[in-house]
């Protein structure tokens, strides 16, 4: 009987979400989705999935997420939810979290997929660049994350974080070198040089983000998405 009740509730939630989302004039955000996952842990799971959708999808190594210490209109605080449930929510999922800053104002996290970030760190370009930036040798995942936290402590947003976020090397280097000829189009990051490949990557990120958020909107439990390979 309990199983049937859960199945019924899940079906009703799917129908409610689909009814509410029939006008996809823009990309869905966490704000659009969280009302359908009211339980505290599901609320946090939904926030994490929506905030790191491209990472969950396996096409981007990491996202930088800032959680501000303030109450939502519903009275809940994601900041408090993170501190209470964060470790349990991420346990056994595809995501790991690096706490970069944590104070009374909020928390700054790097949400990442260890296997993707480690693969990116193995590239000669990234190893050479991080070595020049004074990162701890050898350039391993553990050493690089420790160096990144130190770099954030010295700079509000260190230039090299773009490498960790999966941005193209030419664009990260162009930004770090202070090149003045950035492409003026809309993107997650500043593009330097020919924009074609960078824009294709940006569109790929956007497409995969949409796939993940649409799955949330279709009623797929955020916990299942976090555990997807």
mmCIF file of C-alpha atoms in Angstrom:
data_model
loop_
_atom_site.group_PDB
_atom_site.id
_atom_site.type_symbol
_atom_site.label_atom_id
_atom_site.label_comp_id
_atom_site.label_asym_id
_atom_site.label_seq_id
_atom_site.Cartn_x
_atom_site.Cartn_y
_atom_site.Cartn_z
ATOM 1 C CA UNK A 1 0.000 0.000 0.000
ATOM 2 C CA UNK A 2 2.800 2.438 0.940
ATOM 3 C CA UNK A 3 4.591 1.712 -2.340
ATOM 4 C CA UNK A 4 1.393 2.395 -4.293
ATOM 5 C CA UNK A 5 0.877 5.679 -2.415
ATOM 6 C CA UNK A 6 4.442 6.794 -3.227
ATOM 7 C CA UNK A 7 3.952 5.834 -6.881
ATOM 8 C CA UNK A 8 0.698 7.777 -6.973
ATOM 9 C CA UNK A 9 2.293 10.861 -5.385
ATOM 10 C CA UNK A 10 5.163 10.691 -7.863
ATOM 11 C CA UNK A 11 2.722 10.457 -10.782
ATOM 12 C CA UNK A 12 0.707 13.415 -9.478
ATOM 13 C CA UNK A 13 3.885 15.462 -9.069
ATOM 14 C CA UNK A 14 4.941 14.673 -12.641
ATOM 15 C CA UNK A 15 1.561 15.810 -13.955
ATOM 16 C CA UNK A 16 1.698 19.014 -11.878
ATOM 17 C CA UNK A 17 5.194 19.878 -13.058
ATOM 18 C CA UNK A 18 4.373 19.189 -16.698
ATOM 19 C CA UNK A 19 1.235 21.333 -16.450
ATOM 20 C CA UNK A 20 3.164 24.227 -14.912
ATOM 21 C CA UNK A 21 5.942 24.012 -17.487
ATOM 22 C CA UNK A 22 3.902 24.018 -20.690
ATOM 23 C CA UNK A 23 5.261 27.371 -21.814
ATOM 24 C CA UNK A 24 9.034 26.792 -22.258
ATOM 25 C CA UNK A 25 9.767 30.335 -23.453
ATOM 26 C CA UNK A 26 13.052 30.359 -21.537
ATOM 27 C CA UNK A 27 15.429 27.896 -19.917
ATOM 28 C CA UNK A 28 14.217 26.494 -16.607
ATOM 29 C CA UNK A 29 15.993 27.523 -13.428
ATOM 30 C CA UNK A 30 16.105 26.142 -9.920
ATOM 31 C CA UNK A 31 13.483 28.691 -8.870
ATOM 32 C CA UNK A 32 11.063 27.189 -11.404
ATOM 33 C CA UNK A 33 11.584 23.684 -10.092
ATOM 34 C CA UNK A 34 12.165 23.779 -6.350
ATOM 35 C CA UNK A 35 8.493 24.188 -5.388
ATOM 36 C CA UNK A 36 7.856 20.669 -6.703
ATOM 37 C CA UNK A 37 10.466 19.166 -4.363
ATOM 38 C CA UNK A 38 9.484 20.541 -0.940
ATOM 39 C CA UNK A 39 11.296 18.059 1.327
ATOM 40 C CA UNK A 40 14.479 19.664 2.744
ATOM 41 C CA UNK A 41 16.962 17.232 1.180
ATOM 42 C CA UNK A 42 15.128 17.186 -2.152
ATOM 43 C CA UNK A 43 15.151 20.986 -2.111
ATOM 44 C CA UNK A 44 18.934 20.977 -1.752
ATOM 45 C CA UNK A 45 19.322 18.203 -4.338
ATOM 46 C CA UNK A 46 17.264 20.207 -6.823
ATOM 47 C CA UNK A 47 19.406 23.273 -6.226
ATOM 48 C CA UNK A 48 22.627 21.316 -6.781
ATOM 49 C CA UNK A 49 21.373 19.567 -9.925
ATOM 50 C CA UNK A 50 20.108 22.805 -11.460
ATOM 51 C CA UNK A 51 23.241 24.755 -10.466
ATOM 52 C CA UNK A 52 25.642 22.164 -11.858
ATOM 53 C CA UNK A 53 23.522 20.652 -14.630
ATOM 54 C CA UNK A 54 26.336 20.555 -17.215
ATOM 55 C CA UNK A 55 28.606 18.894 -14.658
ATOM 56 C CA UNK A 56 25.925 16.359 -13.748
ATOM 57 C CA UNK A 57 25.535 15.677 -17.487
ATOM 58 C CA UNK A 58 29.249 14.870 -17.721
ATOM 59 C CA UNK A 59 30.223 17.518 -20.287
ATOM 60 C CA UNK A 60 31.830 20.075 -17.966
ATOM 61 C CA UNK A 61 34.366 19.342 -15.211
ATOM 62 C CA UNK A 62 33.159 21.869 -12.637
ATOM 63 C CA UNK A 63 30.891 24.795 -11.789
ATOM 64 C CA UNK A 64 31.479 27.569 -9.287
ATOM 65 C CA UNK A 65 28.422 27.920 -7.029
ATOM 66 C CA UNK A 66 27.747 30.703 -4.541
ATOM 67 C CA UNK A 67 25.103 30.078 -1.862
ATOM 68 C CA UNK A 68 24.092 33.290 -0.130
ATOM 69 C CA UNK A 69 23.008 33.174 3.498
ATOM 70 C CA UNK A 70 19.446 34.396 3.183
ATOM 71 C CA UNK A 71 15.953 32.998 3.463
ATOM 72 C CA UNK A 72 13.868 32.118 0.426
ATOM 73 C CA UNK A 73 10.256 33.305 0.107
ATOM 74 C CA UNK A 74 9.217 29.903 1.467
ATOM 75 C CA UNK A 75 11.279 30.582 4.603
ATOM 76 C CA UNK A 76 13.918 27.953 3.836
ATOM 77 C CA UNK A 77 17.631 28.731 3.507
ATOM 78 C CA UNK A 78 19.798 26.818 1.019
ATOM 79 C CA UNK A 79 22.802 27.972 3.060
ATOM 80 C CA UNK A 80 21.439 26.151 6.113
ATOM 81 C CA UNK A 81 20.357 23.155 4.042
ATOM 82 C CA UNK A 82 23.870 22.828 2.634
ATOM 83 C CA UNK A 83 25.466 22.805 6.079
ATOM 84 C CA UNK A 84 22.927 20.335 7.417
ATOM 85 C CA UNK A 85 22.572 17.935 4.490
ATOM 86 C CA UNK A 86 25.345 18.714 1.982
ATOM 87 C CA UNK A 87 27.694 15.852 2.840
ATOM 88 C CA UNK A 88 24.870 13.291 2.932
ATOM 89 C CA UNK A 89 23.325 14.541 -0.313
ATOM 90 C CA UNK A 90 26.584 14.250 -2.262
ATOM 91 C CA UNK A 91 27.580 10.878 -0.781
ATOM 92 C CA UNK A 92 27.477 8.223 -3.486
ATOM 93 C CA UNK A 93 26.809 10.706 -6.306
ATOM 94 C CA UNK A 94 28.834 11.794 -9.346
ATOM 95 C CA UNK A 95 29.600 15.160 -7.738
ATOM 96 C CA UNK A 96 32.202 16.266 -5.209
ATOM 97 C CA UNK A 97 32.392 19.663 -3.533
ATOM 98 C CA UNK A 98 35.344 21.851 -2.657
ATOM 99 C CA UNK A 99 34.557 24.557 -0.111
ATOM 100 C CA UNK A 100 36.452 27.660 -1.174
ATOM 101 C CA UNK A 101 34.936 30.177 1.219
ATOM 102 C CA UNK A 102 32.466 29.791 4.051
ATOM 103 C CA UNK A 103 31.413 32.604 6.370
ATOM 104 C CA UNK A 104 28.309 34.283 7.760
ATOM 105 C CA UNK A 105 27.545 35.807 4.341
ATOM 106 C CA UNK A 106 27.506 32.568 2.378
ATOM 107 C CA UNK A 107 29.507 29.704 0.975
ATOM 108 C CA UNK A 108 31.426 29.425 -2.293
ATOM 109 C CA UNK A 109 31.714 25.905 -3.691
ATOM 110 C CA UNK A 110 33.427 24.254 -6.599
ATOM 111 C CA UNK A 111 31.088 21.426 -7.596
ATOM 112 C CA UNK A 112 33.063 19.030 -9.761
ATOM 113 C CA UNK A 113 33.251 15.561 -11.230
ATOM 114 C CA UNK A 114 36.590 14.157 -10.029
ATOM 115 C CA UNK A 115 37.230 11.996 -13.096
ATOM 116 C CA UNK A 116 36.585 14.870 -15.522
ATOM 117 C CA UNK A 117 38.621 17.425 -13.608
ATOM 118 C CA UNK A 118 41.507 14.998 -13.146
ATOM 119 C CA UNK A 119 41.530 14.295 -16.894
ATOM 120 C CA UNK A 120 41.635 18.020 -17.626
ATOM 121 C CA UNK A 121 44.498 18.502 -15.178
ATOM 122 C CA UNK A 122 46.513 15.888 -17.050
ATOM 123 C CA UNK A 123 46.685 18.012 -20.197
ATOM 124 C CA UNK A 124 50.118 19.484 -20.895
ATOM 125 C CA UNK A 125 48.614 22.920 -21.440
ATOM 126 C CA UNK A 126 46.963 23.026 -18.033
ATOM 127 C CA UNK A 127 49.946 21.502 -16.232
ATOM 128 C CA UNK A 128 52.319 24.052 -17.756
ATOM 129 C CA UNK A 129 49.978 26.950 -17.053
ATOM 130 C CA UNK A 130 49.328 26.023 -13.426
ATOM 131 C CA UNK A 131 53.035 25.472 -12.863
ATOM 132 C CA UNK A 132 53.655 29.024 -14.081
ATOM 133 C CA UNK A 133 50.953 30.263 -11.685
ATOM 134 C CA UNK A 134 52.827 28.738 -8.746
ATOM 135 C CA UNK A 135 50.606 25.719 -8.193
ATOM 136 C CA UNK A 136 51.938 22.930 -6.028
ATOM 137 C CA UNK A 137 53.860 20.215 -7.881
ATOM 138 C CA UNK A 138 53.088 17.607 -9.032
ATOM 139 C CA UNK A 139 49.866 18.857 -10.621
ATOM 140 C CA UNK A 140 47.477 16.302 -9.145
ATOM 141 C CA UNK A 141 43.783 16.756 -8.403
ATOM 142 C CA UNK A 142 44.396 17.048 -4.655
ATOM 143 C CA UNK A 143 47.320 19.467 -4.985
ATOM 144 C CA UNK A 144 45.520 21.612 -7.544
ATOM 145 C CA UNK A 145 42.407 21.973 -5.412
ATOM 146 C CA UNK A 146 44.504 22.995 -2.412
ATOM 147 C CA UNK A 147 46.331 25.555 -4.545
ATOM 148 C CA UNK A 148 43.033 26.850 -5.940
ATOM 149 C CA UNK A 149 41.692 27.520 -2.429
ATOM 150 C CA UNK A 150 44.909 29.368 -1.600
ATOM 151 C CA UNK A 151 44.624 31.368 -4.815
ATOM 152 C CA UNK A 152 41.051 32.373 -3.944
ATOM 153 C CA UNK A 153 42.277 33.552 -0.537
ATOM 154 C CA UNK A 154 44.773 35.845 -2.273
ATOM 155 C CA UNK A 155 42.502 36.979 -5.141
ATOM 156 C CA UNK A 156 38.741 37.429 -5.104
ATOM 157 C CA UNK A 157 38.381 35.351 -8.288
ATOM 158 C CA UNK A 158 41.678 34.011 -9.628
ATOM 159 C CA UNK A 159 42.022 34.097 -13.408
ATOM 160 C CA UNK A 160 42.998 30.446 -13.711
ATOM 161 C CA UNK A 161 39.667 29.200 -12.338
ATOM 162 C CA UNK A 162 38.435 29.163 -15.940
ATOM 163 C CA UNK A 163 40.628 26.123 -16.585
ATOM 164 C CA UNK A 164 38.883 24.238 -13.764
ATOM 165 C CA UNK A 165 35.490 25.248 -15.172
ATOM 166 C CA UNK A 166 36.232 23.716 -18.569
ATOM 167 C CA UNK A 167 36.658 26.920 -20.553
ATOM 168 C CA UNK A 168 38.899 26.755 -23.656
ATOM 169 C CA UNK A 169 42.607 27.223 -22.959
ATOM 170 C CA UNK A 170 42.962 30.019 -25.523
ATOM 171 C CA UNK A 171 40.225 32.028 -23.810
ATOM 172 C CA UNK A 172 41.579 31.508 -20.290
ATOM 173 C CA UNK A 173 45.061 32.476 -21.446
ATOM 174 C CA UNK A 174 43.730 35.509 -23.298
ATOM 175 C CA UNK A 175 41.937 36.670 -20.178
ATOM 176 C CA UNK A 176 44.931 36.039 -17.913
ATOM 177 C CA UNK A 177 47.275 37.851 -20.296
ATOM 178 C CA UNK A 178 44.985 40.869 -20.410
ATOM 179 C CA UNK A 179 44.416 40.723 -24.155
ATOM 180 C CA UNK A 180 42.263 43.608 -25.318
ATOM 181 C CA UNK A 181 40.601 41.960 -28.308
ATOM 182 C CA UNK A 182 37.895 39.894 -26.670
ATOM 183 C CA UNK A 183 34.912 38.859 -28.789
ATOM 184 C CA UNK A 184 31.895 40.943 -27.763
ATOM 185 C CA UNK A 185 29.187 38.288 -28.042
ATOM 186 C CA UNK A 186 27.228 36.684 -25.219
ATOM 187 C CA UNK A 187 28.828 33.716 -23.495
ATOM 188 C CA UNK A 188 29.663 32.341 -20.040
ATOM 189 C CA UNK A 189 33.219 33.563 -20.459
ATOM 190 C CA UNK A 190 35.201 36.032 -22.519
ATOM 191 C CA UNK A 191 36.256 34.653 -25.888
ATOM 192 C CA UNK A 192 39.600 35.522 -27.449
ATOM 193 C CA UNK A 193 40.597 34.783 -31.020
ATOM 194 C CA UNK A 194 38.274 33.015 -33.480
ATOM 195 C CA UNK A 195 34.987 32.438 -31.614
ATOM 196 C CA UNK A 196 33.717 29.406 -33.537
ATOM 197 C CA UNK A 197 34.945 26.518 -31.368
ATOM 198 C CA UNK A 198 34.302 28.417 -28.138
ATOM 199 C CA UNK A 199 30.723 29.164 -29.133
ATOM 200 C CA UNK A 200 30.171 25.546 -30.146
ATOM 201 C CA UNK A 201 31.353 24.435 -26.701
ATOM 202 C CA UNK A 202 29.152 27.036 -25.011
ATOM 203 C CA UNK A 203 26.127 25.804 -26.974
ATOM 204 C CA UNK A 204 26.971 22.216 -25.995
ATOM 205 C CA UNK A 205 26.988 23.245 -22.324
ATOM 206 C CA UNK A 206 23.637 25.016 -22.770
ATOM 207 C CA UNK A 207 22.062 22.035 -24.552
ATOM 208 C CA UNK A 208 23.123 19.584 -21.858
ATOM 209 C CA UNK A 209 21.997 21.947 -19.100
ATOM 210 C CA UNK A 210 18.578 22.070 -20.758
ATOM 211 C CA UNK A 211 18.395 18.274 -20.954
ATOM 212 C CA UNK A 212 19.050 17.926 -17.222
ATOM 213 C CA UNK A 213 16.653 20.669 -16.107
ATOM 214 C CA UNK A 214 13.964 19.296 -18.405
ATOM 215 C CA UNK A 215 14.360 15.915 -16.752
ATOM 216 C CA UNK A 216 13.775 17.596 -13.398
ATOM 217 C CA UNK A 217 10.698 19.272 -14.860
ATOM 218 C CA UNK A 218 9.503 15.878 -16.113
ATOM 219 C CA UNK A 219 9.451 14.626 -12.526
ATOM 220 C CA UNK A 220 12.744 12.688 -12.418
ATOM 221 C CA UNK A 221 13.905 12.761 -8.796
ATOM 222 C CA UNK A 222 16.991 14.969 -8.369
ATOM 223 C CA UNK A 223 18.649 12.210 -6.352
ATOM 224 C CA UNK A 224 18.539 9.917 -9.378
ATOM 225 C CA UNK A 225 20.120 12.578 -11.568
ATOM 226 C CA UNK A 226 22.911 13.107 -9.043
ATOM 227 C CA UNK A 227 23.667 9.383 -9.117
ATOM 228 C CA UNK A 228 23.554 9.034 -12.902
ATOM 229 C CA UNK A 229 26.858 7.990 -14.471
#
